[in-house]
Short mmCIF file of C-alpha atoms and ligand atoms in Angstrom, two decimals:
data_model
loop_
_atom_site.label_atom_id
_atom_site.label_comp_id
_atom_site.label_asym_id
_atom_site.label_seq_id
_atom_site.Cartn_x
_atom_site.Cartn_y
_atom_site.Cartn_z
CA UNK A 7 -0.04 -0.07 0.16
CA UNK A 8 1.20 3.42 -1.01
CA UNK A 9 1.91 5.86 2.00
CA UNK A 10 0.86 8.86 0.37
CA UNK A 11 -3.05 8.16 0.96
CA UNK A 12 -2.25 7.75 4.21
CA UNK A 13 -0.37 11.05 4.65
CA UNK A 14 -3.15 12.81 2.75
CA UNK A 15 -6.00 11.41 5.37
CA UNK A 16 -3.93 12.59 7.99
CA UNK A 17 -3.50 15.89 6.78
CA UNK A 18 -7.30 16.62 5.99
CA UNK A 19 -7.81 15.48 9.55
CA UNK A 20 -5.61 17.78 11.53
CA UNK A 21 -4.38 20.31 8.96
CA UNK A 22 -7.30 22.13 8.24
CA UNK A 23 -7.89 24.27 11.39
CA UNK A 24 -10.59 21.84 12.18
CA UNK A 25 -10.41 18.89 14.74
CA UNK A 26 -12.32 15.92 15.22
CA UNK A 27 -15.46 14.75 17.19
CA UNK A 28 -15.73 11.25 19.13
CA UNK A 29 -18.62 9.75 19.42
CA UNK A 30 -17.67 6.42 19.59
CA UNK A 31 -18.79 5.32 23.01
CA UNK A 32 -19.35 1.56 23.55
CA UNK A 33 -23.04 0.82 23.82
CA UNK A 34 -22.27 0.29 27.75
CA UNK A 35 -20.20 3.51 28.13
CA UNK A 36 -23.28 5.16 26.25
CA UNK A 37 -26.06 3.77 28.11
CA UNK A 38 -24.41 4.53 31.16
CA UNK A 39 -24.64 8.03 30.34
CA UNK A 40 -28.18 7.73 29.11
CA UNK A 41 -29.27 6.25 32.57
CA UNK A 42 -28.19 9.62 34.14
CA UNK A 43 -30.23 11.28 32.17
CA UNK A 44 -33.13 9.04 32.20
CA UNK A 45 -32.63 8.09 28.60
CA UNK A 46 -33.67 4.73 27.39
CA UNK A 47 -30.96 2.74 26.92
CA UNK A 48 -31.75 1.06 23.76
CA UNK A 49 -30.08 0.88 20.32
CA UNK A 50 -33.18 3.07 18.93
CA UNK A 51 -32.36 5.62 21.54
CA UNK A 52 -28.45 5.54 20.71
CA UNK A 53 -29.38 5.85 16.81
CA UNK A 54 -31.47 8.86 17.49
CA UNK A 55 -29.01 10.62 19.38
CA UNK A 56 -26.02 9.73 16.83
CA UNK A 57 -28.23 11.06 14.16
CA UNK A 58 -29.09 14.13 15.95
CA UNK A 59 -25.14 14.63 16.02
CA UNK A 60 -24.19 13.86 12.50
CA UNK A 61 -27.36 15.87 10.96
CA UNK A 62 -25.91 19.13 12.89
CA UNK A 63 -25.96 21.69 10.11
CA UNK A 64 -22.71 23.21 9.50
CA UNK A 65 -20.97 20.93 11.55
CA UNK A 66 -18.31 19.85 8.99
CA UNK A 67 -17.12 23.45 9.24
CA UNK A 68 -15.44 23.01 12.41
CA UNK A 69 -15.12 19.12 12.28
CA UNK A 70 -13.00 17.23 10.04
CA UNK A 71 -13.65 13.96 10.85
CA UNK A 72 -15.97 11.88 13.17
CA UNK A 73 -14.90 8.60 15.24
CA UNK A 74 -17.81 6.36 15.05
CA UNK A 75 -18.73 2.87 17.14
CA UNK A 76 -19.39 -0.53 15.26
CA UNK A 77 -23.03 -0.24 15.90
CA UNK A 78 -23.17 3.53 14.69
CA UNK A 79 -21.24 3.32 11.45
CA UNK A 80 -24.08 0.04 10.18
CA UNK A 81 -27.04 2.75 10.96
CA UNK A 82 -29.45 5.05 9.25
CA UNK A 83 -31.42 8.14 9.52
CA UNK A 84 -34.94 7.85 9.99
CA UNK A 85 -35.43 8.19 6.38
CA UNK A 86 -33.31 5.11 5.44
CA UNK A 87 -30.02 7.67 4.36
CA UNK A 88 -26.94 5.77 6.21
CA UNK A 89 -24.81 7.83 8.55
CA UNK A 90 -22.09 7.49 6.34
CA UNK A 91 -23.61 8.99 3.45
CA UNK A 92 -24.49 11.80 5.84
CA UNK A 93 -20.96 12.40 6.74
CA UNK A 94 -19.48 12.12 3.19
CA UNK A 95 -22.18 14.95 2.06
CA UNK A 96 -21.23 16.86 4.93
CA UNK A 97 -17.39 16.54 4.20
CA UNK A 98 -16.63 14.72 7.32
CA UNK A 99 -14.04 11.85 7.20
CA UNK A 100 -15.37 8.81 8.75
CA UNK A 101 -13.65 7.05 11.59
CA UNK A 102 -13.86 3.75 13.75
CA UNK A 103 -13.04 2.82 17.19
CA UNK A 104 -11.50 -0.36 16.66
CA UNK A 105 -10.25 -1.96 20.22
CA UNK A 106 -12.53 -3.76 22.27
CA UNK A 107 -12.02 -2.15 25.26
CA UNK A 108 -9.49 -2.15 28.40
CA UNK A 109 -9.41 -5.26 30.57
CA UNK A 110 -7.77 -6.33 33.73
CA UNK A 111 -3.78 -6.97 32.86
CA UNK A 112 -2.88 -10.33 34.15
CA UNK A 113 -0.16 -9.84 36.95
CA UNK A 114 -0.86 -6.16 37.54
CA UNK A 115 -3.80 -5.67 39.76
CA UNK A 116 -5.64 -2.47 39.45
CA UNK A 117 -4.36 -1.82 35.63
CA UNK A 118 -5.52 -2.23 32.44
CA UNK A 119 -4.47 -3.60 29.01
CA UNK A 120 -6.78 -2.79 25.79
CA UNK A 121 -7.96 -5.81 23.80
CA UNK A 122 -8.85 -6.19 20.04
CA UNK A 123 -5.84 -6.95 18.18
CA UNK A 124 -7.29 -10.89 17.48
CA UNK A 125 -9.17 -10.75 13.96
CA UNK A 126 -8.27 -7.13 13.56
CA UNK A 127 -6.98 -7.32 9.78
CA UNK A 128 -10.32 -8.36 8.76
CA UNK A 129 -12.39 -5.76 10.61
CA UNK A 130 -10.19 -3.03 9.20
CA UNK A 131 -10.55 -4.24 5.70
CA UNK A 132 -14.25 -4.25 6.45
CA UNK A 133 -14.53 -0.67 7.95
CA UNK A 134 -12.16 0.45 5.17
CA UNK A 135 -14.88 -1.32 2.19
CA UNK A 136 -17.34 0.61 4.05
CA UNK A 137 -15.73 3.97 3.56
CA UNK A 138 -14.06 4.59 7.11
CA UNK A 139 -10.56 5.98 6.58
CA UNK A 140 -9.05 6.55 9.92
CA UNK A 141 -9.51 4.50 13.02
CA UNK A 142 -8.88 4.93 16.80
CA UNK A 143 -7.54 2.55 19.86
CA UNK A 144 -7.19 3.89 23.63
CA UNK A 145 -4.97 2.50 25.71
CA UNK A 146 -5.52 3.94 29.22
CA UNK A 147 -2.87 4.40 32.24
CA UNK A 148 -3.86 5.30 35.90
CA UNK A 149 -1.46 6.95 38.27
CA UNK A 150 -1.39 6.07 42.01
CA UNK A 151 1.46 6.17 44.15
CA UNK A 152 2.39 2.44 42.66
CA UNK A 153 1.16 2.92 39.28
CA UNK A 154 1.54 2.89 36.45
CA UNK A 155 3.91 0.25 36.17
CA UNK A 156 6.46 -0.50 33.42
CA UNK A 157 4.59 -3.74 32.52
CA UNK A 158 1.52 -1.73 31.85
CA UNK A 159 2.97 1.03 29.90
CA UNK A 160 5.19 -1.78 27.69
CA UNK A 161 2.14 -3.79 26.99
CA UNK A 162 0.02 -1.07 25.79
CA UNK A 163 2.59 0.46 23.95
CA UNK A 164 2.97 -2.67 21.91
CA UNK A 165 -0.78 -3.11 21.38
CA UNK A 166 -1.04 0.40 20.08
CA UNK A 167 1.72 -0.35 17.68
CA UNK A 168 0.28 -3.65 16.71
CA UNK A 169 -2.95 -1.74 16.00
CA UNK A 170 -1.27 1.03 14.05
CA UNK A 171 0.92 -1.20 11.71
CA UNK A 172 -2.28 -2.99 10.65
CA UNK A 173 -4.59 0.09 10.32
CA UNK A 174 -1.88 1.40 8.00
CA UNK A 175 -1.89 -1.81 6.12
CA UNK A 176 -5.52 -1.52 5.51
CA UNK A 177 -5.37 2.14 4.19
CA UNK A 178 -6.70 3.61 7.82
CA UNK A 179 -4.95 6.42 9.52
CA UNK A 180 -4.43 5.45 12.89
CA UNK A 181 -5.32 7.68 15.89
CA UNK A 182 -2.98 6.33 18.49
CA UNK A 183 -4.60 7.37 22.08
CA UNK A 184 -2.51 6.56 25.26
CA UNK A 185 -4.58 8.17 28.06
CA UNK A 186 -3.18 8.87 31.20
CA UNK A 187 -6.16 9.32 33.23
CA UNK A 188 -7.13 12.48 35.36
CA UNK A 189 -8.35 10.23 38.15
CA UNK A 190 -6.54 10.86 41.74
CA UNK A 191 -4.91 13.53 43.59
CA UNK A 192 -1.70 13.49 41.62
CA UNK A 193 0.17 16.81 40.79
CA UNK A 194 0.68 18.16 37.21
CA UNK A 195 4.58 17.32 37.28
CA UNK A 196 3.71 13.34 38.17
CA UNK A 197 1.35 13.91 35.31
CA UNK A 198 4.12 15.14 33.01
CA UNK A 199 6.46 12.42 34.08
CA UNK A 200 3.87 9.35 33.41
CA UNK A 201 2.68 11.10 29.92
CA UNK A 202 6.54 11.36 28.96
CA UNK A 203 7.33 8.00 29.85
CA UNK A 204 3.90 6.37 28.08
CA UNK A 205 4.79 8.43 25.00
CA UNK A 206 8.29 7.69 24.88
CA UNK A 207 7.59 3.97 25.16
CA UNK A 208 4.80 4.43 22.40
CA UNK A 209 7.03 6.18 19.79
CA UNK A 210 9.50 3.25 20.59
CA UNK A 211 7.00 0.54 19.81
CA UNK A 212 5.78 2.49 17.00
CA UNK A 213 9.35 2.52 15.43
CA UNK A 214 9.79 -1.07 16.18
CA UNK A 215 6.64 -2.03 14.33
CA UNK A 216 7.69 0.10 11.27
CA UNK A 217 4.57 2.51 11.56
CA UNK A 218 4.97 5.71 9.12
CA UNK A 219 4.90 8.69 11.66
CA UNK A 220 3.77 10.70 8.72
CA UNK A 221 0.32 8.83 8.52
CA UNK A 222 -0.85 8.61 11.94
CA UNK A 223 -2.23 11.01 14.49
CA UNK A 224 -1.27 10.95 18.18
CA UNK A 225 -4.53 11.49 20.59
CA UNK A 226 -2.68 12.17 24.07
CA UNK A 227 -4.12 13.72 27.30
CA UNK A 228 -3.09 17.03 28.20
CA UNK A 229 -0.70 17.44 30.96
CA UNK A 230 -2.92 17.90 34.03
CA UNK A 231 -3.18 17.90 37.89
CA UNK A 232 -5.50 15.27 38.91
CA UNK A 233 -8.88 15.85 39.26
CA UNK A 234 -8.62 15.70 43.36
CA UNK A 235 -5.40 17.58 43.44
CA UNK A 236 -5.70 20.97 45.48
CA UNK A 237 -3.40 22.60 43.54
CA UNK A 238 -4.80 23.09 39.79
CA UNK A 239 -2.78 25.16 37.44
CA UNK A 240 -3.95 27.70 35.19
CA UNK A 241 -4.95 27.19 31.41
CA UNK A 242 -1.64 28.64 30.50
CA UNK A 243 0.37 26.56 32.77
CA UNK A 244 -1.23 23.53 31.69
CA UNK A 245 -0.78 24.52 27.83
CA UNK A 246 2.92 25.37 28.58
CA UNK A 247 3.54 21.85 30.34
CA UNK A 248 1.81 20.06 27.75
CA UNK A 249 3.46 21.63 24.41
CA UNK A 250 6.96 21.11 26.40
CA UNK A 251 6.02 17.29 27.30
CA UNK A 252 5.31 16.77 23.89
CA UNK A 253 8.23 18.51 22.41
CA UNK A 254 10.25 16.77 24.27
CA UNK A 255 9.19 13.32 22.85
CA UNK A 256 6.85 13.32 19.86
CA UNK A 257 8.74 13.45 16.59
CA UNK A 258 8.13 16.37 14.10
CA UNK A 259 7.12 13.77 11.60
CA UNK A 260 3.84 13.23 13.10
CA UNK A 261 1.46 15.59 11.18
CA UNK A 262 -0.86 16.15 13.96
CA UNK A 263 -1.64 15.87 17.67
CA UNK A 264 -5.74 15.74 18.92
CA UNK A 265 -6.37 16.05 22.34
CA UNK A 266 -8.79 13.72 24.41
CA UNK A 267 -10.91 15.72 26.90
CA UNK A 268 -10.84 13.08 29.09
CA UNK A 269 -13.21 14.39 31.95
CA UNK A 270 -12.46 18.00 31.61
CA UNK A 271 -15.51 20.66 31.28
CA UNK A 272 -16.12 21.92 27.79
CA UNK A 273 -15.16 25.25 28.88
CA UNK A 274 -11.77 24.37 30.30
CA UNK A 275 -10.76 21.74 27.66
CA UNK A 276 -11.66 25.01 24.94
CA UNK A 277 -9.59 27.40 27.02
CA UNK A 278 -6.61 25.23 27.65
CA UNK A 279 -6.34 24.30 23.77
CA UNK A 280 -6.62 27.92 23.14
CA UNK A 281 -3.79 28.75 25.51
CA UNK A 282 -1.58 26.44 23.44
CA UNK A 283 -2.22 28.74 20.50
CA UNK A 284 -1.94 31.96 22.38
CA UNK A 285 1.43 33.46 21.37
CA UNK A 286 3.38 34.58 24.27
CA UNK A 287 7.29 34.66 25.03
CA UNK A 288 7.33 31.42 26.99
CA UNK A 289 5.10 29.64 24.66
CA UNK A 290 7.41 27.63 22.14
CA UNK A 291 6.66 28.56 18.47
CA UNK A 292 6.15 27.27 15.79
CA UNK A 293 5.51 23.77 16.67
CA UNK A 294 6.22 21.05 14.39
CA UNK A 295 2.80 19.46 14.29
CA UNK A 296 -0.79 20.60 14.58
CA UNK A 297 -2.52 20.81 17.84
CA UNK A 298 -5.99 20.18 17.75
CA UNK A 299 -8.90 18.47 19.51
CA UNK A 300 -10.55 15.01 19.46
CA UNK A 301 -12.99 15.68 22.07
CA UNK A 302 -15.81 13.29 22.97
CA UNK A 303 -17.53 14.56 26.42
CA UNK A 304 -16.27 18.37 26.12
CA UNK A 305 -17.86 18.64 23.11
CA UNK A 306 -21.11 16.47 23.60
CA UNK A 307 -21.80 16.96 27.31
CA UNK A 308 -24.28 20.13 26.92
CA UNK A 309 -25.80 18.64 23.97
CA UNK A 310 -26.50 15.60 25.57
CA UNK A 311 -28.04 16.82 28.81
CA UNK A 312 -30.37 19.54 26.40
CA UNK A 313 -31.84 16.56 24.57
CA UNK A 314 -32.21 14.36 27.15
CA UNK A 315 -34.11 11.74 24.89
CA UNK A 316 -36.57 14.62 23.52
CA UNK A 317 -37.23 15.19 20.17
CA UNK A 318 -38.55 18.50 21.22
CA UNK A 319 -35.27 19.56 22.28
CA UNK A 320 -33.40 18.38 19.42
CA UNK A 321 -32.57 22.24 17.56
CA UNK A 322 -31.58 23.38 21.14
CA UNK A 323 -29.19 20.15 21.55
CA UNK A 324 -27.58 20.80 17.94
CA UNK A 325 -26.96 24.31 18.59
CA UNK A 326 -25.14 23.54 21.89
CA UNK A 327 -23.10 20.92 20.27
CA UNK A 328 -21.99 23.17 17.05
CA UNK A 329 -21.27 25.95 19.61
CA UNK A 330 -18.67 23.69 21.72
CA UNK A 331 -17.45 22.68 18.23
CA UNK A 332 -17.10 26.36 17.25
CA UNK A 333 -15.25 26.92 20.34
CA UNK A 334 -12.66 24.25 19.87
CA UNK A 335 -11.96 25.49 16.38
CA UNK A 336 -11.50 29.16 17.43
CA UNK A 337 -9.37 27.79 20.44
CA UNK A 338 -7.14 26.23 17.51
CA UNK A 339 -6.22 29.66 16.24
CA UNK A 340 -6.12 31.17 19.68
CA UNK A 341 -8.99 33.21 19.29
CA UNK A 342 -11.53 31.38 21.98
CA UNK A 343 -12.35 33.50 24.98
CA UNK A 344 -15.25 34.03 27.60
CA UNK A 345 -17.21 36.05 25.20
CA UNK A 346 -17.79 33.17 23.15
CA UNK A 347 -19.63 31.45 26.28
CA UNK A 348 -22.25 34.27 26.93
CA UNK A 349 -25.83 33.44 25.87
P1 13P B 27 -13.37 12.53 25.90
O1 13P B 27 -12.84 13.59 25.19
O2 13P B 27 -14.34 12.14 26.62
O3 13P B 27 -12.28 12.12 26.89
O4 13P B 27 -13.40 11.28 24.78
C1 13P B 27 -12.24 11.28 23.72
C2 13P B 27 -11.93 9.72 23.33
O5 13P B 27 -12.28 9.54 22.32
C3 13P B 27 -11.76 8.87 24.62
O6 13P B 27 -11.31 7.64 23.77
#
């Protein structure tokens, strides 16, 4: 397979000033979020919600690619038009989550390994033939006094690299997502250390598995203090720590870095991304890669709450979704500010 199509897809995803939207929650995760809002946990409710998202008028102005789940990529709108045709008409590239979830890592109590490599080559071929052009695999790494172990970091980095190589063989751009979780009271400095160690391991393995860096996208966490850490740094400090950490470990050949939101509020995620693009003396510039977003919750959350399963709220939910997408696109230019959050 020639590498040029992969390079072109990766550039279209990250090089256009837009970002990615993740709507690839597994059925279990989606149902959990629906349950909190009293929405029925059915395939039809999930289909209606995803239809609401992808039919939001103008979404293609801000979003270059949408990551789908296996159930969703096979679905249609009420009128029978396939979701994939909807995305294609909106100029949005279809992506697909291909891992099968994080399971207990044998021998490492409390740590996880992401599964899904068995049979992956065949699944990737099917998704490519359906029209998907990129894929996602998420590894999770937790922080506490003893974790993460080297064993957990290496096992997950290896799986990410095997996945990425299989994607490129199938013509799909791999989004490589090693997520260092925000849960806990660890400091920003500890998150920086762990993030750097994970990313070093990931790039080592990507190199070992002959992954074309120009044809992939990295989806990391921002470098942040844990959710319950009493000291929470400003957006500028988070942005600076994140960019410095990435500059140390992410090769310049990678075309783009698209952050996950990981449980940050929509506003904070936008403000922190914005701070990475705000020119200041301390912020290194120019950066070798595009820095963008691949948010799930930080774009969807307000819309899901407004919709709450009721069709009469559909328009308002779509407006809220589009607003968060616009805020993040503005953040990519360093043009996001509190004024954008006013009603
Ligand atoms: P969040 O932005 O909600 O963390 O989701 C991004 C994602 O794709 C997680 O795998």
